């Protein structure tokens, strides 16, 4: 800093040395208006990883999830096909299913006036419906939402015709995997959709969703806050986001036997994992709300549910071979490694959240060179939030 204080640009902003790039301004992490725009233009327009397919294990099994401003009901019809609907009764708008998860026999019945919808959403019955023969039962059924199954998860998209419909799944979700791993087929080796849920932990994080994404995208913090992870993956101690070089997986330390909290041996390796993929960790960010972590014997999937500018629920699944889960193998040391990493990361994010409204952060913080790629995430977000007039919140 110069004796008179920080140097400023003609616009009055601080001039940054070339090594540093600006983050987003603090209000992006605190402001209700920005959050509402993100809900509309990001979470309600893009493919959103909602539910694990295996959690819907029979016709009529359902889950409700928050996607942007909407509650979405995801279920399976009698033919076993996935269906997703806005969880809003067509009569007077009551939430049709109020539980987070459940099972109906053959229909969803609204708890208010008992409008009843079959598992494809068609209006089956309602008090006095026969006296209203002009009410079309499909037209007045539950409103369907686009669905796609991939990696053993149900992805939904709420984009409307006015939004141009759902974006290409291949050009968005799958492209993120290709750009990270070099080729989409690299993830096939893990056969993720055939894996079984070994453990699930839900974290209620008092931080904006973007702090969690930014944290996941850099390893500058690894040496400081992840002692167990850097023991297993020594190159993470350098602080460089080696995990973000295309196709690169961080190699296990020479003395490490498995991706576990103490480096001890893990469980049975996934049979398709190649020689190049063995003993390596690959992290993939699928914007806006999914992280996939690949290691030789399991896969960890994070789904984020942004609920407020300063609150994000993160549901984390540890997935193993079905034979491993059925055998009752001890998964504790395997789960504990990333559970600790999660807690360390989320605590760091929660430590940053209150400072987002500090006057010091009005212009934002800074990214060091090993974090410069995070500016690409910020550009991506700004592009999505830009309205037709080309203005972005500032
Ligand atoms: Fe659902 Fe009336 S609001 S039946
Ligand atoms: Fe971390």
PDB file of C-alpha atoms in Angstrom, residues 4-309:
ATOM      1  CA  UNK A   4      -1.408   7.716   1.149  1.00  0.00           C
ATOM      2  CA  UNK A   5      -3.483   4.530   1.080  1.00  0.00           C
ATOM      3  CA  UNK A   6      -4.336   2.116  -1.737  1.00  0.00           C
ATOM      4  CA  UNK A   7      -3.830   3.212  -5.347  1.00  0.00           C
ATOM      5  CA  UNK A   8      -7.123   3.691  -7.134  1.00  0.00           C
ATOM      6  CA  UNK A   9      -8.256   3.357 -10.737  1.00  0.00           C
ATOM      7  CA  UNK A  10      -9.960   6.262 -12.584  1.00  0.00           C
ATOM      8  CA  UNK A  11     -13.291   4.658 -11.587  1.00  0.00           C
ATOM      9  CA  UNK A  12     -12.253   4.863  -7.977  1.00  0.00           C
ATOM     10  CA  UNK A  13     -11.603   1.138  -7.548  1.00  0.00           C
ATOM     11  CA  UNK A  14      -8.343  -0.188  -6.167  1.00  0.00           C
ATOM     12  CA  UNK A  15      -5.780  -1.045  -8.846  1.00  0.00           C
ATOM     13  CA  UNK A  16      -4.764  -4.671  -8.495  1.00  0.00           C
ATOM     14  CA  UNK A  17      -1.315  -6.099  -9.060  1.00  0.00           C
ATOM     15  CA  UNK A  18      -1.274  -8.495 -12.012  1.00  0.00           C
ATOM     16  CA  UNK A  19      -1.097 -11.519  -9.734  1.00  0.00           C
ATOM     17  CA  UNK A  20      -4.531 -10.791  -8.316  1.00  0.00           C
ATOM     18  CA  UNK A  21      -7.977 -10.929  -9.872  1.00  0.00           C
ATOM     19  CA  UNK A  22     -11.174  -9.642  -8.299  1.00  0.00           C
ATOM     20  CA  UNK A  23     -13.810 -11.969  -6.907  1.00  0.00           C
ATOM     21  CA  UNK A  24     -17.470 -11.047  -7.118  1.00  0.00           C
ATOM     22  CA  UNK A  25     -18.521  -8.116  -4.900  1.00  0.00           C
ATOM     23  CA  UNK A  26     -19.837  -9.002  -1.473  1.00  0.00           C
ATOM     24  CA  UNK A  27     -23.463  -8.349  -2.309  1.00  0.00           C
ATOM     25  CA  UNK A  28     -23.484 -11.361  -4.642  1.00  0.00           C
ATOM     26  CA  UNK A  29     -23.261 -13.474  -1.499  1.00  0.00           C
ATOM     27  CA  UNK A  30     -25.764 -11.617   0.662  1.00  0.00           C
ATOM     28  CA  UNK A  31     -28.336  -9.843  -1.467  1.00  0.00           C
ATOM     29  CA  UNK A  32     -31.875 -11.242  -1.751  1.00  0.00           C
ATOM     30  CA  UNK A  33     -32.283  -9.724  -5.222  1.00  0.00           C
ATOM     31  CA  UNK A  34     -29.174 -11.448  -6.536  1.00  0.00           C
ATOM     32  CA  UNK A  35     -30.305 -14.706  -4.950  1.00  0.00           C
ATOM     33  CA  UNK A  36     -33.762 -14.370  -6.536  1.00  0.00           C
ATOM     34  CA  UNK A  37     -32.112 -13.817  -9.943  1.00  0.00           C
ATOM     35  CA  UNK A  38     -29.950 -16.904  -9.417  1.00  0.00           C
ATOM     36  CA  UNK A  39     -33.028 -18.934  -8.590  1.00  0.00           C
ATOM     37  CA  UNK A  40     -34.779 -17.782 -11.759  1.00  0.00           C
ATOM     38  CA  UNK A  41     -31.912 -17.733 -14.195  1.00  0.00           C
ATOM     39  CA  UNK A  42     -29.638 -20.466 -12.933  1.00  0.00           C
ATOM     40  CA  UNK A  43     -31.406 -23.076 -10.799  1.00  0.00           C
ATOM     41  CA  UNK A  44     -34.759 -22.920 -12.615  1.00  0.00           C
ATOM     42  CA  UNK A  45     -33.231 -22.884 -16.101  1.00  0.00           C
ATOM     43  CA  UNK A  46     -30.371 -25.342 -15.906  1.00  0.00           C
ATOM     44  CA  UNK A  47     -30.317 -29.097 -15.281  1.00  0.00           C
ATOM     45  CA  UNK A  48     -30.482 -29.607 -11.512  1.00  0.00           C
ATOM     46  CA  UNK A  49     -29.383 -32.885  -9.897  1.00  0.00           C
ATOM     47  CA  UNK A  50     -32.373 -33.555  -7.658  1.00  0.00           C
ATOM     48  CA  UNK A  51     -32.687 -37.128  -6.416  1.00  0.00           C
ATOM     49  CA  UNK A  52     -30.726 -40.351  -6.442  1.00  0.00           C
ATOM     50  CA  UNK A  53     -32.604 -42.780  -8.711  1.00  0.00           C
ATOM     51  CA  UNK A  54     -32.128 -45.592  -6.204  1.00  0.00           C
ATOM     52  CA  UNK A  55     -34.017 -43.587  -3.589  1.00  0.00           C
ATOM     53  CA  UNK A  56     -37.112 -44.081  -5.749  1.00  0.00           C
ATOM     54  CA  UNK A  57     -37.132 -47.841  -5.465  1.00  0.00           C
ATOM     55  CA  UNK A  58     -40.742 -48.606  -6.432  1.00  0.00           C
ATOM     56  CA  UNK A  59     -43.725 -47.077  -8.253  1.00  0.00           C
ATOM     57  CA  UNK A  60     -45.209 -44.380  -6.039  1.00  0.00           C
ATOM     58  CA  UNK A  61     -41.986 -43.778  -4.082  1.00  0.00           C
ATOM     59  CA  UNK A  62     -41.409 -40.034  -4.058  1.00  0.00           C
ATOM     60  CA  UNK A  63     -39.089 -37.271  -2.933  1.00  0.00           C
ATOM     61  CA  UNK A  64     -39.707 -33.554  -2.785  1.00  0.00           C
ATOM     62  CA  UNK A  65     -36.842 -31.167  -3.456  1.00  0.00           C
ATOM     63  CA  UNK A  66     -36.425 -27.415  -3.585  1.00  0.00           C
ATOM     64  CA  UNK A  67     -35.276 -26.235  -7.025  1.00  0.00           C
ATOM     65  CA  UNK A  68     -34.960 -22.472  -7.182  1.00  0.00           C
ATOM     66  CA  UNK A  69     -38.259 -21.095  -5.906  1.00  0.00           C
ATOM     67  CA  UNK A  70     -40.201 -24.279  -6.628  1.00  0.00           C
ATOM     68  CA  UNK A  71     -40.905 -27.457  -4.715  1.00  0.00           C
ATOM     69  CA  UNK A  72     -40.555 -30.355  -7.142  1.00  0.00           C
ATOM     70  CA  UNK A  73     -42.131 -33.778  -6.657  1.00  0.00           C
ATOM     71  CA  UNK A  74     -40.050 -36.605  -8.156  1.00  0.00           C
ATOM     72  CA  UNK A  75     -41.523 -40.082  -8.367  1.00  0.00           C
ATOM     73  CA  UNK A  76     -41.834 -43.275 -10.388  1.00  0.00           C
ATOM     74  CA  UNK A  77     -44.945 -44.280 -12.351  1.00  0.00           C
ATOM     75  CA  UNK A  78     -46.407 -47.781 -12.602  1.00  0.00           C
ATOM     76  CA  UNK A  79     -44.078 -48.618 -15.490  1.00  0.00           C
ATOM     77  CA  UNK A  80     -41.105 -47.662 -13.340  1.00  0.00           C
ATOM     78  CA  UNK A  81     -40.410 -44.471 -15.306  1.00  0.00           C
ATOM     79  CA  UNK A  82     -39.269 -41.355 -13.485  1.00  0.00           C
ATOM     80  CA  UNK A  83     -41.722 -38.465 -13.430  1.00  0.00           C
ATOM     81  CA  UNK A  84     -41.262 -35.008 -11.933  1.00  0.00           C
ATOM     82  CA  UNK A  85     -43.947 -32.401 -11.286  1.00  0.00           C
ATOM     83  CA  UNK A  86     -44.309 -28.999  -9.748  1.00  0.00           C
ATOM     84  CA  UNK A  87     -45.491 -29.901  -6.247  1.00  0.00           C
ATOM     85  CA  UNK A  88     -48.459 -27.549  -6.524  1.00  0.00           C
ATOM     86  CA  UNK A  89     -52.102 -28.580  -6.606  1.00  0.00           C
ATOM     87  CA  UNK A  90     -53.926 -27.337  -9.701  1.00  0.00           C
ATOM     88  CA  UNK A  91     -57.000 -26.474  -7.620  1.00  0.00           C
ATOM     89  CA  UNK A  92     -56.017 -23.823  -5.106  1.00  0.00           C
ATOM     90  CA  UNK A  93     -52.307 -24.388  -4.890  1.00  0.00           C
ATOM     91  CA  UNK A  94     -51.756 -26.511  -1.807  1.00  0.00           C
ATOM     92  CA  UNK A  95     -48.483 -28.394  -1.693  1.00  0.00           C
ATOM     93  CA  UNK A  96     -49.500 -31.887  -2.790  1.00  0.00           C
ATOM     94  CA  UNK A  97     -46.787 -33.773  -0.916  1.00  0.00           C
ATOM     95  CA  UNK A  98     -45.521 -32.146   2.240  1.00  0.00           C
ATOM     96  CA  UNK A  99     -43.014 -34.813   3.312  1.00  0.00           C
ATOM     97  CA  UNK A 100     -39.432 -34.914   2.019  1.00  0.00           C
ATOM     98  CA  UNK A 101     -39.852 -38.562   1.103  1.00  0.00           C
ATOM     99  CA  UNK A 102     -42.616 -41.117   1.100  1.00  0.00           C
ATOM    100  CA  UNK A 103     -44.546 -43.771  -0.742  1.00  0.00           C
ATOM    101  CA  UNK A 104     -48.051 -43.639  -2.183  1.00  0.00           C
ATOM    102  CA  UNK A 105     -49.959 -46.658  -3.463  1.00  0.00           C
ATOM    103  CA  UNK A 106     -51.362 -45.468  -6.742  1.00  0.00           C
ATOM    104  CA  UNK A 107     -52.016 -41.744  -6.583  1.00  0.00           C
ATOM    105  CA  UNK A 108     -51.107 -38.430  -5.005  1.00  0.00           C
ATOM    106  CA  UNK A 109     -53.986 -36.896  -3.107  1.00  0.00           C
ATOM    107  CA  UNK A 110     -53.935 -33.223  -2.212  1.00  0.00           C
ATOM    108  CA  UNK A 111     -54.543 -32.899   1.517  1.00  0.00           C
ATOM    109  CA  UNK A 112     -56.768 -29.814   1.086  1.00  0.00           C
ATOM    110  CA  UNK A 113     -59.853 -30.736  -1.034  1.00  0.00           C
ATOM    111  CA  UNK A 114     -58.668 -34.185  -2.134  1.00  0.00           C
ATOM    112  CA  UNK A 115     -57.929 -33.598  -5.807  1.00  0.00           C
ATOM    113  CA  UNK A 116     -56.212 -36.859  -6.708  1.00  0.00           C
ATOM    114  CA  UNK A 117     -53.573 -37.350  -9.390  1.00  0.00           C
ATOM    115  CA  UNK A 118     -52.228 -40.609 -10.801  1.00  0.00           C
ATOM    116  CA  UNK A 119     -48.493 -41.353 -10.978  1.00  0.00           C
ATOM    117  CA  UNK A 120     -48.307 -39.704 -14.421  1.00  0.00           C
ATOM    118  CA  UNK A 121     -49.885 -36.571 -12.973  1.00  0.00           C
ATOM    119  CA  UNK A 122     -53.313 -36.955 -14.620  1.00  0.00           C
ATOM    120  CA  UNK A 123     -56.253 -35.744 -12.537  1.00  0.00           C
ATOM    121  CA  UNK A 124     -57.960 -38.969 -11.492  1.00  0.00           C
ATOM    122  CA  UNK A 125     -60.607 -37.809  -9.120  1.00  0.00           C
ATOM    123  CA  UNK A 126     -61.890 -34.834  -7.172  1.00  0.00           C
ATOM    124  CA  UNK A 127     -65.040 -34.208  -5.176  1.00  0.00           C
ATOM    125  CA  UNK A 128     -67.880 -33.564  -7.682  1.00  0.00           C
ATOM    126  CA  UNK A 129     -65.540 -33.929 -10.655  1.00  0.00           C
ATOM    127  CA  UNK A 130     -68.240 -35.821 -12.575  1.00  0.00           C
ATOM    128  CA  UNK A 131     -70.401 -32.721 -12.440  1.00  0.00           C
ATOM    129  CA  UNK A 132     -67.600 -30.817 -14.223  1.00  0.00           C
ATOM    130  CA  UNK A 133     -67.319 -32.824 -17.468  1.00  0.00           C
ATOM    131  CA  UNK A 134     -65.601 -29.928 -19.205  1.00  0.00           C
ATOM    132  CA  UNK A 135     -62.511 -30.218 -16.963  1.00  0.00           C
ATOM    133  CA  UNK A 136     -59.863 -32.042 -18.978  1.00  0.00           C
ATOM    134  CA  UNK A 137     -58.026 -34.428 -16.676  1.00  0.00           C
ATOM    135  CA  UNK A 138     -54.696 -34.179 -18.447  1.00  0.00           C
ATOM    136  CA  UNK A 139     -54.803 -30.432 -18.873  1.00  0.00           C
ATOM    137  CA  UNK A 140     -55.687 -30.062 -15.187  1.00  0.00           C
ATOM    138  CA  UNK A 141     -53.173 -32.632 -14.050  1.00  0.00           C
ATOM    139  CA  UNK A 142     -49.943 -31.917 -12.225  1.00  0.00           C
ATOM    140  CA  UNK A 143     -47.497 -29.873 -14.309  1.00  0.00           C
ATOM    141  CA  UNK A 144     -44.658 -32.015 -15.587  1.00  0.00           C
ATOM    142  CA  UNK A 145     -41.020 -31.016 -15.335  1.00  0.00           C
ATOM    143  CA  UNK A 146     -38.305 -32.303 -17.693  1.00  0.00           C
ATOM    144  CA  UNK A 147     -36.256 -35.203 -16.316  1.00  0.00           C
ATOM    145  CA  UNK A 148     -33.089 -36.972 -17.316  1.00  0.00           C
ATOM    146  CA  UNK A 149     -31.325 -39.850 -15.545  1.00  0.00           C
ATOM    147  CA  UNK A 150     -27.533 -39.918 -15.521  1.00  0.00           C
ATOM    148  CA  UNK A 151     -24.895 -41.284 -13.120  1.00  0.00           C
ATOM    149  CA  UNK A 152     -27.707 -42.897 -11.122  1.00  0.00           C
ATOM    150  CA  UNK A 153     -29.353 -39.542 -10.372  1.00  0.00           C
ATOM    151  CA  UNK A 154     -32.509 -37.816 -11.551  1.00  0.00           C
ATOM    152  CA  UNK A 155     -31.749 -34.410 -13.043  1.00  0.00           C
ATOM    153  CA  UNK A 156     -34.699 -32.069 -13.506  1.00  0.00           C
ATOM    154  CA  UNK A 157     -35.047 -28.882 -15.510  1.00  0.00           C
ATOM    155  CA  UNK A 158     -37.705 -26.262 -14.874  1.00  0.00           C
ATOM    156  CA  UNK A 159     -36.937 -24.128 -17.943  1.00  0.00           C
ATOM    157  CA  UNK A 160     -40.133 -22.944 -19.627  1.00  0.00           C
ATOM    158  CA  UNK A 161     -40.872 -22.400 -23.306  1.00  0.00           C
ATOM    159  CA  UNK A 162     -40.248 -18.712 -22.687  1.00  0.00           C
ATOM    160  CA  UNK A 163     -36.746 -19.676 -21.506  1.00  0.00           C
ATOM    161  CA  UNK A 164     -36.237 -21.649 -24.716  1.00  0.00           C
ATOM    162  CA  UNK A 165     -36.814 -24.962 -22.931  1.00  0.00           C
ATOM    163  CA  UNK A 166     -34.171 -27.046 -21.169  1.00  0.00           C
ATOM    164  CA  UNK A 167     -30.599 -26.541 -22.372  1.00  0.00           C
ATOM    165  CA  UNK A 168     -28.852 -29.463 -24.026  1.00  0.00           C
ATOM    166  CA  UNK A 169     -27.849 -31.953 -21.303  1.00  0.00           C
ATOM    167  CA  UNK A 170     -24.845 -32.907 -23.425  1.00  0.00           C
ATOM    168  CA  UNK A 171     -23.672 -29.299 -23.837  1.00  0.00           C
ATOM    169  CA  UNK A 172     -24.042 -28.421 -20.168  1.00  0.00           C
ATOM    170  CA  UNK A 173     -23.846 -31.248 -17.626  1.00  0.00           C
ATOM    171  CA  UNK A 174     -21.869 -33.725 -19.699  1.00  0.00           C
ATOM    172  CA  UNK A 175     -19.585 -31.062 -21.163  1.00  0.00           C
ATOM    173  CA  UNK A 176     -18.384 -30.188 -17.650  1.00  0.00           C
ATOM    174  CA  UNK A 177     -17.249 -33.785 -17.212  1.00  0.00           C
ATOM    175  CA  UNK A 178     -15.583 -33.845 -20.636  1.00  0.00           C
ATOM    176  CA  UNK A 179     -13.764 -30.582 -19.978  1.00  0.00           C
ATOM    177  CA  UNK A 180     -12.470 -31.901 -16.677  1.00  0.00           C
ATOM    178  CA  UNK A 181     -11.560 -35.482 -17.571  1.00  0.00           C
ATOM    179  CA  UNK A 182     -10.616 -34.923 -21.223  1.00  0.00           C
ATOM    180  CA  UNK A 183     -13.268 -37.314 -22.483  1.00  0.00           C
ATOM    181  CA  UNK A 184     -16.749 -38.224 -21.305  1.00  0.00           C
ATOM    182  CA  UNK A 185     -16.011 -41.941 -21.473  1.00  0.00           C
ATOM    183  CA  UNK A 186     -13.456 -41.558 -18.656  1.00  0.00           C
ATOM    184  CA  UNK A 187     -16.319 -41.493 -16.144  1.00  0.00           C
ATOM    185  CA  UNK A 188     -17.858 -44.667 -17.617  1.00  0.00           C
ATOM    186  CA  UNK A 189     -15.031 -46.646 -16.024  1.00  0.00           C
ATOM    187  CA  UNK A 190     -16.585 -45.981 -12.615  1.00  0.00           C
ATOM    188  CA  UNK A 191     -20.051 -47.232 -13.736  1.00  0.00           C
ATOM    189  CA  UNK A 192     -21.547 -44.773 -11.261  1.00  0.00           C
ATOM    190  CA  UNK A 193     -25.164 -45.628 -12.081  1.00  0.00           C
ATOM    191  CA  UNK A 194     -24.600 -49.219 -10.919  1.00  0.00           C
ATOM    192  CA  UNK A 195     -23.200 -48.264  -7.524  1.00  0.00           C
ATOM    193  CA  UNK A 196     -25.030 -48.497  -4.224  1.00  0.00           C
ATOM    194  CA  UNK A 197     -25.458 -45.892  -1.534  1.00  0.00           C
ATOM    195  CA  UNK A 198     -23.117 -46.733   1.333  1.00  0.00           C
ATOM    196  CA  UNK A 199     -23.596 -43.589   3.407  1.00  0.00           C
ATOM    197  CA  UNK A 200     -25.359 -40.243   3.123  1.00  0.00           C
ATOM    198  CA  UNK A 201     -24.641 -37.175   5.214  1.00  0.00           C
ATOM    199  CA  UNK A 202     -26.549 -33.939   4.932  1.00  0.00           C
ATOM    200  CA  UNK A 203     -24.835 -30.678   5.906  1.00  0.00           C
ATOM    201  CA  UNK A 204     -26.772 -27.498   6.634  1.00  0.00           C
ATOM    202  CA  UNK A 205     -24.207 -24.848   5.756  1.00  0.00           C
ATOM    203  CA  UNK A 206     -24.598 -21.202   6.794  1.00  0.00           C
ATOM    204  CA  UNK A 207     -22.970 -19.909   3.622  1.00  0.00           C
ATOM    205  CA  UNK A 208     -23.845 -18.822   0.118  1.00  0.00           C
ATOM    206  CA  UNK A 209     -23.710 -21.642  -2.449  1.00  0.00           C
ATOM    207  CA  UNK A 210     -21.032 -19.833  -4.480  1.00  0.00           C
ATOM    208  CA  UNK A 211     -18.593 -19.831  -1.568  1.00  0.00           C
ATOM    209  CA  UNK A 212     -18.946 -23.619  -1.527  1.00  0.00           C
ATOM    210  CA  UNK A 213     -18.350 -23.871  -5.286  1.00  0.00           C
ATOM    211  CA  UNK A 214     -15.336 -21.541  -5.139  1.00  0.00           C
ATOM    212  CA  UNK A 215     -13.893 -23.511  -2.244  1.00  0.00           C
ATOM    213  CA  UNK A 216     -14.253 -26.772  -4.142  1.00  0.00           C
ATOM    214  CA  UNK A 217     -12.531 -25.281  -7.188  1.00  0.00           C
ATOM    215  CA  UNK A 218      -9.255 -24.413  -5.457  1.00  0.00           C
ATOM    216  CA  UNK A 219      -6.690 -26.207  -3.358  1.00  0.00           C
ATOM    217  CA  UNK A 220      -4.863 -23.135  -2.060  1.00  0.00           C
ATOM    218  CA  UNK A 221      -6.520 -23.929   1.287  1.00  0.00           C
ATOM    219  CA  UNK A 222      -5.715 -27.650   1.328  1.00  0.00           C
ATOM    220  CA  UNK A 223      -2.438 -27.436   3.249  1.00  0.00           C
ATOM    221  CA  UNK A 224      -4.044 -25.199   5.880  1.00  0.00           C
ATOM    222  CA  UNK A 225      -7.301 -26.958   6.601  1.00  0.00           C
ATOM    223  CA  UNK A 226      -7.123 -30.519   5.205  1.00  0.00           C
ATOM    224  CA  UNK A 227      -4.357 -32.394   7.080  1.00  0.00           C
ATOM    225  CA  UNK A 228      -5.860 -35.832   6.392  1.00  0.00           C
ATOM    226  CA  UNK A 229      -6.491 -35.167   2.691  1.00  0.00           C
ATOM    227  CA  UNK A 230      -2.995 -33.839   2.049  1.00  0.00           C
ATOM    228  CA  UNK A 231      -1.535 -36.954   3.712  1.00  0.00           C
ATOM    229  CA  UNK A 232      -3.379 -39.078   1.178  1.00  0.00           C
ATOM    230  CA  UNK A 233      -2.820 -36.703  -1.767  1.00  0.00           C
ATOM    231  CA  UNK A 234       0.584 -35.036  -1.132  1.00  0.00           C
ATOM    232  CA  UNK A 235       0.412 -32.873  -4.271  1.00  0.00           C
ATOM    233  CA  UNK A 236      -2.572 -31.043  -2.753  1.00  0.00           C
ATOM    234  CA  UNK A 237      -0.209 -29.645  -0.120  1.00  0.00           C
ATOM    235  CA  UNK A 238       1.374 -27.474  -2.851  1.00  0.00           C
ATOM    236  CA  UNK A 239      -1.787 -25.453  -3.053  1.00  0.00           C
ATOM    237  CA  UNK A 240      -2.002 -25.625  -6.816  1.00  0.00           C
ATOM    238  CA  UNK A 241      -5.279 -26.719  -8.259  1.00  0.00           C
ATOM    239  CA  UNK A 242      -3.628 -29.625 -10.014  1.00  0.00           C
ATOM    240  CA  UNK A 243      -7.008 -31.282  -9.968  1.00  0.00           C
ATOM    241  CA  UNK A 244      -8.113 -28.757 -12.562  1.00  0.00           C
ATOM    242  CA  UNK A 245      -5.601 -29.634 -15.274  1.00  0.00           C
ATOM    243  CA  UNK A 246      -7.609 -31.461 -17.889  1.00  0.00           C
ATOM    244  CA  UNK A 247      -7.429 -35.191 -17.359  1.00  0.00           C
ATOM    245  CA  UNK A 248      -5.180 -34.967 -14.295  1.00  0.00           C
ATOM    246  CA  UNK A 249      -5.999 -36.899 -11.162  1.00  0.00           C
ATOM    247  CA  UNK A 250      -4.105 -36.250  -7.920  1.00  0.00           C
ATOM    248  CA  UNK A 251      -1.937 -39.252  -7.124  1.00  0.00           C
ATOM    249  CA  UNK A 252      -2.066 -41.082  -3.810  1.00  0.00           C
ATOM    250  CA  UNK A 253       1.085 -40.821  -1.679  1.00  0.00           C
ATOM    251  CA  UNK A 254       3.554 -43.671  -2.004  1.00  0.00           C
ATOM    252  CA  UNK A 255       2.753 -45.023   1.468  1.00  0.00           C
ATOM    253  CA  UNK A 256      -1.000 -44.701   1.038  1.00  0.00           C
ATOM    254  CA  UNK A 257      -3.056 -47.859   0.543  1.00  0.00           C
ATOM    255  CA  UNK A 258      -6.489 -46.315   0.047  1.00  0.00           C
ATOM    256  CA  UNK A 259      -8.631 -43.194   0.054  1.00  0.00           C
ATOM    257  CA  UNK A 260      -9.381 -43.418   3.776  1.00  0.00           C
ATOM    258  CA  UNK A 261      -8.934 -41.114   6.738  1.00  0.00           C
ATOM    259  CA  UNK A 262      -5.675 -42.811   7.757  1.00  0.00           C
ATOM    260  CA  UNK A 263      -4.507 -43.964   4.330  1.00  0.00           C
ATOM    261  CA  UNK A 264      -5.307 -47.585   5.181  1.00  0.00           C
ATOM    262  CA  UNK A 265      -6.691 -49.915   2.525  1.00  0.00           C
ATOM    263  CA  UNK A 266     -10.141 -49.148   1.216  1.00  0.00           C
ATOM    264  CA  UNK A 267     -12.689 -51.640  -0.086  1.00  0.00           C
ATOM    265  CA  UNK A 268     -12.974 -53.584  -3.336  1.00  0.00           C
ATOM    266  CA  UNK A 269     -11.863 -51.546  -6.327  1.00  0.00           C
ATOM    267  CA  UNK A 270     -14.411 -50.658  -9.001  1.00  0.00           C
ATOM    268  CA  UNK A 271     -13.733 -53.193 -11.757  1.00  0.00           C
ATOM    269  CA  UNK A 272     -13.715 -50.736 -14.678  1.00  0.00           C
ATOM    270  CA  UNK A 273     -11.133 -48.348 -13.221  1.00  0.00           C
ATOM    271  CA  UNK A 274      -8.168 -48.181 -15.606  1.00  0.00           C
ATOM    272  CA  UNK A 275      -4.487 -48.427 -14.734  1.00  0.00           C
ATOM    273  CA  UNK A 276      -4.153 -44.655 -15.291  1.00  0.00           C
ATOM    274  CA  UNK A 277      -7.119 -43.935 -13.005  1.00  0.00           C
ATOM    275  CA  UNK A 278      -6.020 -46.262 -10.221  1.00  0.00           C
ATOM    276  CA  UNK A 279      -4.542 -44.625  -7.104  1.00  0.00           C
ATOM    277  CA  UNK A 280      -5.793 -41.215  -8.209  1.00  0.00           C
ATOM    278  CA  UNK A 281      -8.473 -38.759  -7.164  1.00  0.00           C
ATOM    279  CA  UNK A 282     -10.482 -36.763  -9.699  1.00  0.00           C
ATOM    280  CA  UNK A 283     -12.756 -33.889  -8.673  1.00  0.00           C
ATOM    281  CA  UNK A 284     -15.374 -32.564 -11.067  1.00  0.00           C
ATOM    282  CA  UNK A 285     -17.539 -29.471 -10.629  1.00  0.00           C
ATOM    283  CA  UNK A 286     -20.794 -29.649 -12.572  1.00  0.00           C
ATOM    284  CA  UNK A 287     -22.258 -26.170 -12.378  1.00  0.00           C
ATOM    285  CA  UNK A 288     -24.352 -25.027 -10.742  1.00  0.00           C
ATOM    286  CA  UNK A 289     -24.765 -27.479  -7.862  1.00  0.00           C
ATOM    287  CA  UNK A 290     -22.945 -30.807  -8.191  1.00  0.00           C
ATOM    288  CA  UNK A 291     -19.486 -32.087  -7.288  1.00  0.00           C
ATOM    289  CA  UNK A 292     -18.379 -35.574  -8.299  1.00  0.00           C
ATOM    290  CA  UNK A 293     -15.307 -37.149  -6.690  1.00  0.00           C
ATOM    291  CA  UNK A 294     -13.827 -40.282  -8.252  1.00  0.00           C
ATOM    292  CA  UNK A 295     -11.449 -42.632  -6.422  1.00  0.00           C
ATOM    293  CA  UNK A 296     -10.635 -46.256  -7.261  1.00  0.00           C
ATOM    294  CA  UNK A 297     -13.034 -47.910  -4.814  1.00  0.00           C
ATOM    295  CA  UNK A 298     -15.875 -45.394  -4.484  1.00  0.00           C
ATOM    296  CA  UNK A 299     -17.519 -42.259  -5.794  1.00  0.00           C
ATOM    297  CA  UNK A 300     -18.658 -39.289  -3.716  1.00  0.00           C
ATOM    298  CA  UNK A 301     -21.427 -37.067  -5.063  1.00  0.00           C
ATOM    299  CA  UNK A 302     -22.369 -33.720  -3.537  1.00  0.00           C
ATOM    300  CA  UNK A 303     -25.689 -32.088  -4.399  1.00  0.00           C
ATOM    301  CA  UNK A 304     -26.246 -28.535  -3.183  1.00  0.00           C
ATOM    302  CA  UNK A 305     -29.658 -27.089  -2.432  1.00  0.00           C
ATOM    303  CA  UNK A 306     -29.363 -23.296  -2.091  1.00  0.00           C
ATOM    304  CA  UNK A 307     -32.158 -22.203   0.258  1.00  0.00           C
ATOM    305  CA  UNK A 308     -31.210 -18.584   1.030  1.00  0.00           C
ATOM    306  CA  UNK A 309     -28.339 -16.190   0.273  1.00  0.00           C
TER     307      UNK A 309
END
